[in-house]
Coordinates of C-alpha atoms in Angstrom, one line a residue:
Chain A
M1 CA 186.0 142.9 68.6
D2 CA 183.4 143.2 71.0
I3 CA 180.0 144.8 70.9
K4 CA 180.9 147.8 73.0
S5 CA 183.9 148.7 70.8
V6 CA 181.5 148.8 67.8
K7 CA 178.9 150.5 68.8
E8 CA 181.4 153.5 69.7
G9 CA 183.0 153.0 66.5
L10 CA 179.5 153.9 64.7
R11 CA 178.9 156.7 66.7
R12 CA 181.7 158.2 65.8
L13 CA 181.3 157.8 62.2
F14 CA 177.9 159.6 62.1
L15 CA 178.3 162.3 64.9
G16 CA 177.2 165.2 63.3
R17 CA 175.7 163.8 60.2
V18 CA 172.4 163.3 61.6
S19 CA 169.7 166.4 62.3
V20 CA 167.0 166.1 64.3
K21 CA 163.9 168.2 63.6
A22 CA 160.4 168.9 65.1
L23 CA 157.6 168.4 63.5
P24 CA 154.3 169.5 64.9
L25 CA 151.1 167.3 64.3
W26 CA 148.9 170.3 63.5
S27 CA 150.1 173.5 62.2
D28 CA 147.5 175.6 63.6
R29 CA 148.2 174.3 67.0
E30 CA 144.6 173.2 68.0
D31 CA 144.1 172.1 71.2
F32 CA 143.1 168.6 71.6
S33 CA 139.8 168.2 72.7
V34 CA 138.8 164.5 74.4
R35 CA 135.4 163.1 74.0
S36 CA 134.0 160.2 76.1
A37 CA 133.4 157.1 74.0
K38 CA 130.5 156.4 76.3
R39 CA 126.8 156.0 74.3
T40 CA 123.4 157.1 75.6
V41 CA 120.5 154.8 74.3
Q42 CA 117.4 156.7 73.3
V43 CA 114.5 154.4 72.9
L44 CA 111.6 154.9 70.0
R45 CA 108.4 153.2 69.9
L46 CA 108.1 151.2 67.0
R47 CA 104.2 150.8 67.0
P48 CA 101.5 152.4 68.5
P49 CA 99.8 151.2 71.8
V50 CA 98.1 147.9 71.2
S51 CA 94.3 147.3 72.2
V52 CA 93.0 143.8 72.9
A53 CA 89.7 143.1 73.0
K54 CA 88.9 140.5 75.8
A55 CA 86.0 138.0 74.9
H56 CA 84.4 136.2 77.7
F57 CA 83.9 133.0 75.8
T58 CA 81.2 131.0 77.6
A59 CA 80.5 127.1 78.3
W60 CA 77.6 125.5 78.0
N61 CA 75.9 122.4 78.8
R62 CA 76.4 120.3 75.9
G63 CA 80.5 121.1 76.6
T64 CA 80.7 121.7 72.2
A65 CA 82.4 124.9 73.1
K66 CA 84.7 125.1 76.3
G67 CA 85.4 128.8 77.6
H68 CA 88.9 130.1 76.7
R69 CA 90.3 133.3 78.2
L70 CA 92.1 135.6 76.1
E71 CA 95.2 137.3 77.8
L72 CA 97.9 139.2 76.6
F73 CA 101.4 138.9 77.9
I74 CA 104.0 141.4 76.3
S75 CA 107.6 141.0 77.6
P76 CA 109.7 144.0 76.9
P77 CA 113.0 142.9 75.6
K78 CA 115.6 143.7 78.3
A79 CA 118.4 146.5 77.6
K80 CA 120.9 147.8 80.4
G81 CA 119.1 149.9 82.6
R82 CA 116.5 150.8 80.0
S83 CA 113.2 148.9 78.7
L84 CA 110.9 149.4 76.1
A85 CA 107.6 151.1 77.0
L86 CA 104.4 149.5 75.7
D87 CA 101.3 150.7 76.6
C88 CA 98.5 148.2 76.2
K89 CA 94.7 148.8 76.6
V90 CA 92.4 146.0 77.5
F91 CA 88.7 146.6 76.7
G92 CA 86.1 143.5 77.9
R93 CA 83.0 142.5 76.0
K94 CA 80.3 140.8 77.7
G95 CA 78.9 137.7 76.1
F96 CA 75.7 136.8 75.0
N97 CA 72.7 137.6 77.4
R98 CA 71.2 134.2 78.6
K99 CA 68.0 135.4 78.5
V100 CA 65.9 136.6 75.5
K101 CA 62.5 138.7 75.7
V102 CA 59.9 136.3 75.4
S103 CA 56.2 137.1 74.7
R104 CA 52.7 135.5 74.9
Y105 CA 50.5 135.9 71.9
I106 CA 47.8 133.3 72.3
K107 CA 45.2 135.9 71.3
R108 CA 46.5 136.3 68.4
I109 CA 47.3 132.8 67.5
S110 CA 43.5 131.5 68.6
S111 CA 42.3 133.7 65.8
L112 CA 43.8 131.7 63.2
P113 CA 42.1 129.0 61.4
Q114 CA 43.2 125.4 61.2
M115 CA 44.1 124.2 57.8
R116 CA 43.0 120.9 56.3
P117 CA 44.6 119.6 52.9
N118 CA 42.2 117.8 50.4
L119 CA 42.5 114.2 51.3
V120 CA 40.5 113.0 48.2
S121 CA 43.4 111.4 46.4
Y122 CA 44.5 109.1 49.5
V123 CA 40.8 107.3 49.3
D124 CA 39.9 104.2 47.1
K125 CA 38.5 105.1 43.6
E126 CA 35.5 103.1 44.2
K127 CA 35.0 105.0 47.6
K128 CA 35.6 108.5 46.3
K129 CA 33.1 108.0 43.3
G130 CA 31.3 111.7 43.3
I131 CA 33.5 113.2 46.1
M132 CA 35.4 116.4 44.9
A133 CA 37.3 116.9 48.1
L134 CA 37.6 115.5 51.6
F135 CA 38.7 116.7 54.5
Y136 CA 39.6 114.9 58.0
P137 CA 39.4 115.1 60.7
V138 CA 37.0 118.2 61.5
I139 CA 34.9 118.4 64.7
E140 CA 31.2 119.6 63.4
E141 CA 30.3 121.0 66.6
C142 CA 32.8 123.3 66.9
V143 CA 33.0 124.8 63.5
I144 CA 32.4 128.5 63.6
K145 CA 33.4 129.1 60.2
S146 CA 35.1 127.9 57.2
A147 CA 36.7 128.8 54.0
L148 CA 37.7 127.0 51.1
E149 CA 40.7 127.9 49.2
K150 CA 40.3 127.6 45.8
E151 CA 43.8 127.7 44.6
S152 CA 45.3 125.1 46.7
G153 CA 42.0 123.2 47.6
S154 CA 42.4 123.4 51.4
L155 CA 39.8 124.1 53.6
Y156 CA 40.2 126.7 56.7
V157 CA 38.0 125.9 59.8
W158 CA 37.7 128.4 62.9
Y159 CA 36.6 126.4 66.1
N160 CA 35.1 127.5 68.9
P161 CA 37.4 126.4 71.6
S162 CA 34.7 125.9 74.4
C163 CA 32.9 123.0 72.7
N164 CA 33.9 119.5 72.0
G165 CA 32.7 116.3 69.8
P166 CA 33.8 113.9 67.6
P167 CA 35.8 113.9 64.5
K168 CA 34.4 113.6 61.0
V169 CA 34.8 113.6 57.5
L170 CA 33.6 116.6 55.5
C171 CA 33.1 116.1 51.9
L172 CA 32.4 118.6 49.0
V173 CA 30.1 117.0 46.4
P174 CA 28.4 118.0 43.2
D175 CA 24.9 119.1 43.6
P176 CA 23.6 119.9 40.2
G177 CA 20.1 121.5 41.6
K178 CA 22.1 124.2 43.2
R179 CA 24.1 127.1 42.3
P180 CA 27.3 126.8 42.3
P181 CA 26.4 123.3 41.9
L182 CA 28.2 121.9 44.9
A183 CA 27.4 120.8 48.4
W184 CA 29.1 119.7 51.7
R185 CA 28.4 116.3 53.8
W186 CA 29.3 115.4 56.7
L187 CA 30.5 111.5 57.2
Chain B
M1 CA 48.5 107.3 76.8
P2 CA 46.8 109.9 77.5
D3 CA 43.3 110.3 76.5
T4 CA 43.4 113.7 75.7
P5 CA 47.3 114.3 74.3
I6 CA 48.6 117.8 74.7
L7 CA 51.4 118.8 71.9
G8 CA 53.9 121.2 72.1
Y9 CA 55.4 122.6 68.9
I10 CA 58.6 124.4 68.9
T11 CA 60.8 125.9 66.2
V12 CA 64.0 128.4 66.0
D13 CA 64.4 130.2 62.4
S14 CA 67.0 132.2 61.0
D15 CA 66.9 134.6 58.3
G16 CA 70.5 135.2 57.8
E17 CA 70.8 138.1 60.2
G18 CA 68.9 137.0 63.6
F19 CA 67.5 134.2 65.2
R20 CA 63.8 134.0 66.5
G21 CA 61.8 130.9 68.6
A22 CA 58.4 130.3 68.9
A23 CA 56.6 127.7 70.8
L24 CA 52.8 126.4 70.6
V25 CA 51.1 124.2 72.6
V26 CA 47.9 123.0 71.6
D27 CA 44.8 120.5 72.9
H28 CA 44.1 117.3 71.1
R29 CA 41.6 119.3 68.9
G30 CA 44.7 121.7 68.2
I31 CA 43.1 124.5 70.1
P32 CA 46.2 126.6 71.3
L33 CA 46.7 126.8 75.0
D34 CA 49.9 128.6 74.8
F35 CA 52.0 130.8 72.8
R36 CA 55.2 132.1 73.0
Y37 CA 57.7 133.7 70.9
T38 CA 61.0 135.6 71.2
D39 CA 62.3 138.9 70.0
T40 CA 64.9 138.6 67.3
V41 CA 68.5 138.0 68.5
S42 CA 70.9 139.2 65.9
P43 CA 74.5 138.7 66.7
T44 CA 77.0 141.5 66.0
R45 CA 79.8 140.9 63.6
L46 CA 82.4 140.8 66.4
E47 CA 80.2 138.3 68.1
R48 CA 80.0 136.0 64.8
V49 CA 83.8 136.4 64.7
L50 CA 84.7 135.5 68.4
Y51 CA 82.2 132.6 68.4
G52 CA 82.6 131.5 65.0
D53 CA 80.5 128.2 64.4
A54 CA 79.5 127.8 67.8
L55 CA 77.4 130.7 67.7
E56 CA 74.6 129.2 65.7
I57 CA 74.3 126.3 68.2
Y58 CA 74.8 128.7 71.4
V59 CA 71.9 131.0 70.1
R60 CA 69.5 128.0 69.3
E61 CA 69.9 126.0 72.0
E62 CA 71.0 128.2 74.9
V63 CA 69.5 131.6 74.4
I64 CA 66.4 131.0 72.5
L65 CA 65.2 127.3 73.3
G66 CA 66.1 127.7 76.9
S67 CA 63.8 131.1 77.0
L68 CA 61.0 129.4 75.2
L69 CA 60.9 126.4 77.4
D70 CA 61.1 128.3 81.0
A71 CA 58.5 130.6 79.3
V72 CA 55.7 128.1 78.6
E73 CA 53.6 127.2 81.1
E74 CA 51.8 124.1 79.7
S75 CA 53.4 120.8 79.9
P76 CA 52.7 119.0 76.5
H77 CA 52.9 115.0 76.4
I78 CA 55.6 115.5 73.5
W79 CA 57.5 118.3 71.7
I80 CA 57.6 118.4 68.2
C81 CA 60.4 120.2 66.9
G82 CA 60.8 122.3 64.0
D83 CA 64.4 120.9 63.3
R84 CA 66.6 117.5 64.3
H85 CA 69.0 119.5 65.9
L86 CA 66.3 120.6 68.6
L87 CA 65.7 117.3 69.4
G88 CA 68.4 116.5 71.9
P89 CA 68.5 120.0 73.5
V90 CA 64.8 120.2 73.8
S91 CA 64.4 116.6 75.3
Q92 CA 67.3 117.7 78.1
R93 CA 65.6 120.5 79.1
S94 CA 62.3 119.6 78.8
K95 CA 62.9 116.2 80.4
G96 CA 60.6 114.9 78.1
L97 CA 59.6 113.4 74.8
A98 CA 61.0 115.4 71.7
V99 CA 60.8 114.6 67.8
T100 CA 60.2 115.9 64.7
L101 CA 57.6 115.1 62.3
E102 CA 57.6 116.1 58.4
G103 CA 55.2 115.2 55.6
S104 CA 55.9 112.5 53.1
N105 CA 54.6 111.9 49.8
R106 CA 54.1 108.3 50.2
N107 CA 51.2 105.9 50.2
S108 CA 49.6 105.5 53.4
L109 CA 50.5 102.5 55.4
D110 CA 47.9 99.8 56.7
E111 CA 46.3 101.5 59.4
P112 CA 46.8 104.4 62.1
G113 CA 49.9 103.7 64.2
A114 CA 51.7 101.5 61.7
L115 CA 55.5 102.6 62.3
S116 CA 58.2 101.6 59.7
P117 CA 61.6 102.5 60.3
M118 CA 63.5 104.2 57.2
P119 CA 67.2 103.3 56.4
E120 CA 68.2 106.6 58.1
E121 CA 68.7 105.8 61.7
G122 CA 66.3 107.0 63.8
Y123 CA 63.6 107.9 61.4
Y124 CA 60.4 106.0 60.6
L125 CA 57.0 106.4 58.4
L126 CA 54.2 106.8 60.9
Q127 CA 50.8 106.7 59.8
V128 CA 49.0 109.2 62.2
S129 CA 45.6 109.5 60.8
L130 CA 42.8 107.3 59.0
M131 CA 43.3 109.2 55.8
G132 CA 46.4 111.0 54.3
P133 CA 49.9 109.7 53.9
P134 CA 52.1 108.8 56.3
Y135 CA 54.4 111.4 58.4
R136 CA 58.2 111.1 58.4
L137 CA 58.9 110.9 62.5
S138 CA 62.3 111.2 63.9
V139 CA 63.6 110.5 67.5
L140 CA 66.5 110.0 69.6
S141 CA 66.2 106.7 70.7
V142 CA 64.1 103.6 69.6
P143 CA 61.7 103.4 72.8
D144 CA 60.7 106.8 72.0
S145 CA 59.5 105.9 68.4
A146 CA 56.6 103.7 70.2
K147 CA 56.0 106.3 72.9
A148 CA 55.5 109.2 70.1
A149 CA 53.6 106.8 67.7
S150 CA 51.2 106.2 70.5
I151 CA 50.7 109.9 71.5
L152 CA 50.3 111.1 68.0
V153 CA 48.2 108.6 66.5
A154 CA 45.4 109.5 69.6
A155 CA 45.9 113.2 68.4
G156 CA 45.7 112.6 65.0
A157 CA 42.3 111.2 65.3
T158 CA 40.8 114.9 66.3
M159 CA 43.2 117.2 64.7
D160 CA 46.0 117.4 61.7
V161 CA 49.2 116.6 64.0
L162 CA 51.4 118.7 61.4
E163 CA 49.4 121.5 60.9
P164 CA 50.0 124.1 64.0
F165 CA 53.7 124.5 62.4
N166 CA 51.5 126.8 60.0
R167 CA 49.9 128.7 62.2
I168 CA 53.3 129.3 64.1
E169 CA 54.4 130.7 60.6
R170 CA 51.6 133.0 60.2
A171 CA 51.6 134.6 63.4
I172 CA 55.3 135.1 63.1
E173 CA 54.7 136.7 59.9
S174 CA 51.9 138.7 61.3
L175 CA 54.3 140.0 64.0
E176 CA 56.9 141.5 60.9

């Protein structure tokens, strides 16, 4: 029996027994809508605009600090036909002024006295007998006025700048006949 | 060695907020020949952050010292600095001799001009005057010590070579 005769036999056997019915997919017969699968890309900023302060670092003579230039590179991530937008503002700040105002004040400092500490403790015991205070060097010819500071024992002397003379030792010694019982001696 | 040495004194001080410098030049009697001081330089917070540790060096050496040394009209035989950090820059800019000088509590050395090396490199004890303690001298190089000693001893015969720093301090105080 060949396959052709088997098929014929089966067709006669089932003829009229199989009913074919139509089953609609949507009972309300809505029309199909076709939509494109293409998507659009919306770009949103993830952060506010970036501000960068640029410093002019300065290199100077000793070379301990070399200058650097601060630069900012931002490469936006690549997307098909679109890119992220980032606004970047760069502010400049100048380095220190190399010059600062210098003032002359010779008159004021010329009016200040010179201070001499009491050196009596550096004199040999034998030599300093009777000496209460000793000041050196003091130019006698130049002294306009002097003042002894009791707390520190230091002597302040005002000089006449237009005179000169040899340096001397100025001593404070007891003088019982005077009131107060002290006297100045030049050596 | 000059017969009548001229001494220069230079300081740069910081009060934590700002920096100020002063320079005083005196003759062999201690009488002022020139005195200059700078305005206070106060770096901003941003400048402190940007410059970091280099800020202090930059302000002291470049801004203040440079301006002071340019302004001073006298040329002293020696610059006596208030701080050892100033030695190099002062020596370089003035192209002259620069030292630091401090008091000490030691006993007097034999005679004026006696120079005794100390354990720290570049430091010496120097007897400047006939009476009184030796001073602590610091220099940049060994040959500088002898040069500085001769100038300071010559000046020390007629003035107290450390005293002008007091006058600078008092003058600056009177400005404030």
